[in-house]
Short mmCIF file of C-alpha atoms in Angstrom, two decimals:
data_model
loop_
_atom_site.label_atom_id
_atom_site.label_comp_id
_atom_site.label_asym_id
_atom_site.label_seq_id
_atom_site.Cartn_x
_atom_site.Cartn_y
_atom_site.Cartn_z
CA MET A 4 78.70 118.52 108.83
CA HIS A 5 78.39 114.19 108.65
CA ARG A 6 76.48 113.65 111.78
CA HIS A 7 78.13 110.93 113.02
CA HIS A 8 81.44 113.87 112.83
CA LEU A 9 81.68 115.12 116.02
CA ALA A 10 81.86 111.75 117.75
CA VAL A 11 83.57 109.68 115.82
CA SER A 12 86.07 113.48 115.42
CA ALA A 13 86.13 113.15 118.99
CA LEU A 14 86.63 108.96 119.20
CA MET A 15 90.15 109.11 117.04
CA ARG A 16 91.34 111.71 119.13
CA THR A 17 90.76 109.97 122.22
CA VAL A 18 91.90 106.89 120.42
CA ALA A 19 95.78 108.89 119.02
CA GLY A 20 95.85 110.13 122.33
CA ALA A 21 95.57 107.01 124.58
CA VAL A 22 97.46 104.69 122.04
CA VAL A 23 98.86 106.26 118.92
CA MET A 24 100.99 108.95 121.11
CA PRO A 25 102.32 106.98 124.11
CA ARG A 26 103.44 103.94 121.68
CA PHE A 27 105.44 106.95 118.80
CA ARG A 28 109.21 106.84 119.21
CA ASN A 29 107.85 104.26 122.11
CA LEU A 30 108.10 100.59 120.49
CA ALA A 31 110.10 97.81 121.82
CA ALA A 32 111.24 95.28 119.00
CA GLU A 33 108.79 92.17 120.07
CA GLU A 34 106.16 95.04 119.57
CA VAL A 35 106.73 95.45 115.96
CA LEU A 36 105.80 91.94 114.01
CA GLU A 37 106.39 91.58 110.03
CA LYS A 38 102.39 90.68 108.48
CA THR A 39 103.95 89.90 104.92
CA PRO A 40 107.26 90.48 103.33
CA GLY A 41 107.83 94.89 103.73
CA GLU A 42 104.76 94.86 105.85
CA LEU A 43 104.73 96.04 109.51
CA VAL A 44 101.95 96.53 111.96
CA THR A 45 102.71 97.23 115.72
CA ILE A 46 100.67 96.95 118.72
CA ALA A 47 99.69 99.95 118.79
CA ASP A 48 97.78 99.77 114.86
CA ARG A 49 96.26 96.44 117.22
CA GLU A 50 94.80 98.36 120.05
CA ALA A 51 94.31 100.63 118.33
CA GLU A 52 91.69 98.79 115.45
CA GLU A 53 90.42 97.79 118.18
CA ARG A 54 88.53 101.00 120.18
CA LEU A 55 87.85 102.37 117.05
CA THR A 56 85.95 99.97 116.54
CA GLU A 57 84.32 99.56 120.00
CA GLY A 58 83.67 102.76 119.60
CA LEU A 59 82.51 102.62 116.27
CA ALA A 60 79.32 99.91 117.39
CA ALA A 61 78.13 102.79 119.53
CA ILE A 62 77.81 105.23 117.96
CA ASP A 63 76.20 102.66 115.02
CA GLY A 64 75.77 99.31 114.96
CA ASP A 65 73.92 99.12 112.46
CA ALA A 66 76.74 98.72 110.15
CA VAL A 67 79.81 95.98 109.45
CA ILE A 68 82.82 96.51 110.90
CA VAL A 69 85.98 95.97 108.32
CA GLY A 70 89.21 96.97 109.53
CA GLU A 71 92.80 96.73 107.62
CA GLU A 72 94.58 94.90 110.83
CA ALA A 73 90.75 92.19 111.16
CA CYS A 74 91.56 91.99 107.30
CA ALA A 75 94.45 90.12 107.90
CA ALA A 76 93.63 87.84 109.98
CA ASP A 77 90.51 87.09 107.79
CA PRO A 78 90.68 88.05 103.87
CA ALA A 79 87.10 87.63 103.25
CA LEU A 80 86.64 90.37 105.42
CA ILE A 81 86.52 92.63 102.42
CA ASP A 82 84.48 91.14 100.83
CA HIS A 83 82.21 93.13 103.06
CA ALA A 84 83.09 97.27 102.83
CA THR A 85 80.25 96.78 100.49
CA ASP A 86 77.79 95.62 102.39
CA ALA A 87 75.08 98.09 103.15
CA ARG A 88 76.04 100.51 105.29
CA ALA A 89 79.97 99.53 106.57
CA TRP A 90 82.85 101.91 108.74
CA ILE A 91 85.93 101.50 107.20
CA ILE A 92 89.42 101.38 109.54
CA ASP A 93 92.85 101.96 108.52
CA PRO A 94 94.01 102.22 112.63
CA ILE A 95 97.55 103.71 111.90
CA ASP A 96 98.33 105.28 108.22
CA GLY A 97 102.18 105.19 107.77
CA THR A 98 102.63 102.62 109.34
CA ALA A 99 106.52 101.87 108.37
CA ASN A 100 106.76 105.60 109.33
CA PHE A 101 105.38 105.23 112.37
CA ALA A 102 107.57 102.40 113.22
CA ALA A 103 110.71 103.69 112.46
CA GLY A 104 109.69 106.80 114.88
CA GLN A 105 109.22 109.36 111.67
CA PRO A 106 105.94 111.52 110.79
CA PRO A 107 103.66 111.01 108.69
CA PHE A 108 101.30 109.11 109.65
CA GLY A 109 98.03 109.12 110.72
CA ILE A 110 94.32 107.06 111.60
CA MET A 111 91.80 106.86 108.68
CA ILE A 112 87.76 106.27 109.21
CA ALA A 113 85.70 105.63 106.14
CA LEU A 114 81.16 105.13 106.35
CA VAL A 115 80.49 103.50 103.35
CA GLU A 116 76.81 102.02 101.62
CA ASP A 117 76.82 99.89 99.42
CA GLY A 118 80.05 100.91 98.04
CA VAL A 119 79.83 104.62 97.46
CA THR A 120 81.53 106.95 100.42
CA GLN A 121 79.21 109.29 102.67
CA ALA A 122 82.29 110.38 105.10
CA GLY A 123 85.35 109.59 105.98
CA TRP A 124 88.08 111.35 108.03
CA LEU A 125 91.37 111.31 108.60
CA TYR A 126 93.16 112.61 111.63
CA ASP A 127 97.07 113.55 111.79
CA PRO A 128 97.97 112.89 116.17
CA VAL A 129 100.92 114.43 115.49
CA ALA A 130 100.07 117.96 113.99
CA GLN A 131 96.23 117.23 115.46
CA ARG A 132 94.59 118.31 112.06
CA MET A 133 91.37 116.65 111.07
CA CYS A 134 90.28 116.31 107.87
CA HIS A 135 86.85 115.46 107.19
CA ALA A 136 84.97 115.36 104.30
CA VAL A 137 81.41 114.53 103.18
CA LEU A 138 79.75 113.07 100.25
CA GLY A 139 78.02 116.20 97.97
CA GLY A 140 79.20 118.20 101.42
CA GLY A 141 81.85 119.71 100.98
CA ALA A 142 85.38 118.71 102.25
CA PHE A 143 86.94 120.53 106.05
CA ILE A 144 89.92 120.63 107.25
CA ASP A 145 89.17 121.65 111.30
CA ASP A 146 85.67 122.71 110.34
CA ALA A 147 86.70 125.15 108.22
CA PRO A 148 86.02 124.52 104.94
CA VAL A 149 88.48 124.09 101.94
CA ARG A 150 89.30 124.31 97.79
CA ALA A 151 91.69 121.99 96.36
CA ARG A 152 93.93 124.35 94.89
CA ALA A 153 97.40 123.76 92.60
CA SER A 154 100.96 124.28 94.03
CA GLY A 155 102.24 126.87 90.82
CA ALA A 156 104.57 125.37 90.10
CA ALA A 157 106.26 125.52 86.95
CA ARG A 158 106.83 121.96 86.54
CA PRO A 159 103.45 120.80 88.62
CA LEU A 160 104.71 117.87 91.53
CA ALA A 161 103.96 115.24 91.33
CA ALA A 162 104.32 111.94 93.54
CA VAL A 163 104.35 107.86 92.06
CA SER A 164 104.21 105.55 94.07
CA LYS A 165 106.79 102.17 93.48
CA VAL A 166 104.76 100.07 95.76
CA GLY A 167 103.24 96.91 93.40
CA GLN A 168 105.24 96.77 90.72
CA SER A 169 108.83 95.99 89.02
CA GLU A 170 111.26 98.11 89.50
CA ASP A 171 111.59 97.97 85.65
CA ALA A 172 107.55 99.29 85.73
CA HIS A 173 108.28 101.96 87.62
CA ALA A 174 111.19 103.56 86.39
CA ALA A 175 109.77 103.59 83.01
CA ARG A 176 106.46 105.70 83.90
CA ALA A 177 108.60 107.48 86.34
CA ALA A 178 111.11 108.39 83.18
CA ARG A 179 107.84 109.42 81.45
CA PHE A 180 106.38 111.48 83.90
CA GLY A 181 110.31 113.33 85.09
CA GLY A 182 109.16 115.60 81.47
CA ALA A 183 106.01 117.79 82.03
CA PHE A 184 105.95 117.42 86.23
CA ALA A 185 108.97 118.05 88.78
CA LEU A 186 109.38 114.28 90.46
CA VAL A 187 108.44 114.34 94.55
CA PRO A 188 108.44 112.33 96.86
CA LEU A 189 105.19 109.62 97.89
CA PRO A 190 104.97 110.99 101.93
CA ARG A 191 103.54 106.29 102.00
CA CYS A 192 101.30 107.39 104.37
CA ALA A 193 97.87 107.29 102.36
CA ALA A 194 96.59 109.81 105.26
CA GLU A 195 99.02 112.80 104.20
CA ASN A 196 99.09 112.34 100.22
CA TYR A 197 95.37 113.89 99.46
CA PRO A 198 95.43 116.72 102.15
CA ARG A 199 98.93 117.41 100.77
CA LEU A 200 96.79 117.37 97.19
CA VAL A 201 94.00 119.12 98.76
CA LEU A 202 96.55 122.03 100.22
CA GLY A 203 99.39 122.55 97.47
CA GLN A 204 101.92 121.65 98.09
CA ASN A 205 101.64 118.45 95.60
CA ASP A 206 99.37 118.52 92.58
CA VAL A 207 99.08 114.97 91.44
CA ALA A 208 99.85 111.28 93.19
CA VAL A 209 99.63 108.04 90.91
CA LEU A 210 99.24 104.00 92.89
CA ARG A 211 99.40 101.45 91.58
CA ARG A 212 97.86 99.28 94.71
CA THR A 213 94.76 100.62 95.90
CA LEU A 214 93.05 98.61 99.53
CA VAL A 215 89.78 100.60 100.26
CA TRP A 216 90.86 101.81 103.82
CA ASP A 217 94.46 104.51 102.49
CA HIS A 218 92.08 105.92 99.60
CA ALA A 219 88.04 105.66 100.17
CA PRO A 220 88.76 108.98 103.18
CA GLY A 221 91.24 110.30 101.05
CA VAL A 222 88.83 110.24 98.09
CA LEU A 223 86.45 111.79 99.09
CA PHE A 224 88.15 114.39 100.73
CA LEU A 225 89.84 115.86 97.55
CA THR A 226 86.61 115.06 95.23
CA GLU A 227 84.97 117.06 97.81
CA ALA A 228 87.27 119.81 97.93
CA GLY A 229 87.36 119.99 93.87
CA GLY A 230 90.44 118.34 92.75
CA TYR A 231 90.23 114.76 90.85
CA VAL A 232 90.55 111.16 91.03
CA GLY A 233 90.87 108.21 88.25
CA ARG A 234 92.00 104.91 87.75
CA TRP A 235 94.59 104.89 85.29
CA ASP A 236 92.55 103.80 82.48
CA GLY A 237 90.31 106.94 82.97
CA SER A 238 87.29 105.62 84.73
CA PRO A 239 85.43 106.54 88.11
CA TYR A 240 87.35 105.09 91.54
CA ARG A 241 84.03 103.11 93.18
CA ILE A 242 85.15 100.98 95.73
CA GLY A 243 85.42 97.37 95.43
CA ASP A 244 86.02 97.86 92.01
CA GLY A 245 88.30 95.69 90.42
CA GLY A 246 89.50 98.57 88.18
CA ILE A 247 93.70 99.47 88.30
CA GLY A 248 95.25 101.78 90.75
CA ILE A 249 94.35 105.85 91.09
CA VAL A 250 95.78 108.76 89.67
CA ALA A 251 94.47 111.75 92.15
CA ALA A 252 95.03 115.16 91.83
CA ALA A 253 94.31 119.14 92.77
CA THR A 254 92.37 119.09 89.91
CA PRO A 255 91.19 117.80 87.04
CA GLU A 256 93.31 119.40 84.51
CA LEU A 257 96.12 117.87 86.21
CA GLY A 258 94.75 114.80 86.32
CA LYS A 259 93.91 114.08 82.58
CA ARG A 260 97.14 115.06 82.27
CA ALA A 261 98.64 112.99 84.19
CA THR A 262 96.30 109.94 82.89
CA GLU A 263 97.66 110.45 79.83
CA LEU A 264 101.20 109.72 80.87
CA LEU A 265 99.97 106.33 81.93
CA PHE A 266 100.73 104.65 79.17
CA ASP A 267 102.04 106.61 76.59
#
């Protein structure tokens, strides 16, 4: 367990109970806004980020705080994700699902030092499931150690995202994967995507767009559980490395197979 685990977990549960869940299926039309075309933000995202920012500053005030909604207001803030110490916040991951009154969605936090994620938390407020990982210390679900496992399906299950690319590029990629893998829907929520790969529900996820708050906590959770994460060219994922895409998989072997298929 990370030394801040109890405090961060308690903060996330408190914000989920006080801000997020009371507004689930209870949002007025004017409380849902389009940040950019197709990108939603709700009053709950903004209130949750404010509460999480206050709470994390109290837990470790030496770390800079990089929140998704703060970055929407001030894009230069993203450059601080690789500062000496940074809290990275995604106040509601899966906002489109949340705004539509549908799970999954989650709250995610990562603690990053010099660009390396030290600890990550992914909380599902509907299931009340806390996923947690510590660099070099393992992965946990509700404080029980967990190891990633493949689904065991005859054709491994792959979720291929189309976000951040053209319909044609996505269709071509999906067609390449459709032979070796059985294509399954992406949950449109990284806080759900990474646990599915650990829990034997999905085998592979292929993603083009990789914003730091969407992936820093889940990447650590999956890799600490023994799974695989790499860039599309097979290089390691590092925050702020400018690399393209992510291949995430339940096992290194599945990750290698998926990466080879990307550019066949």
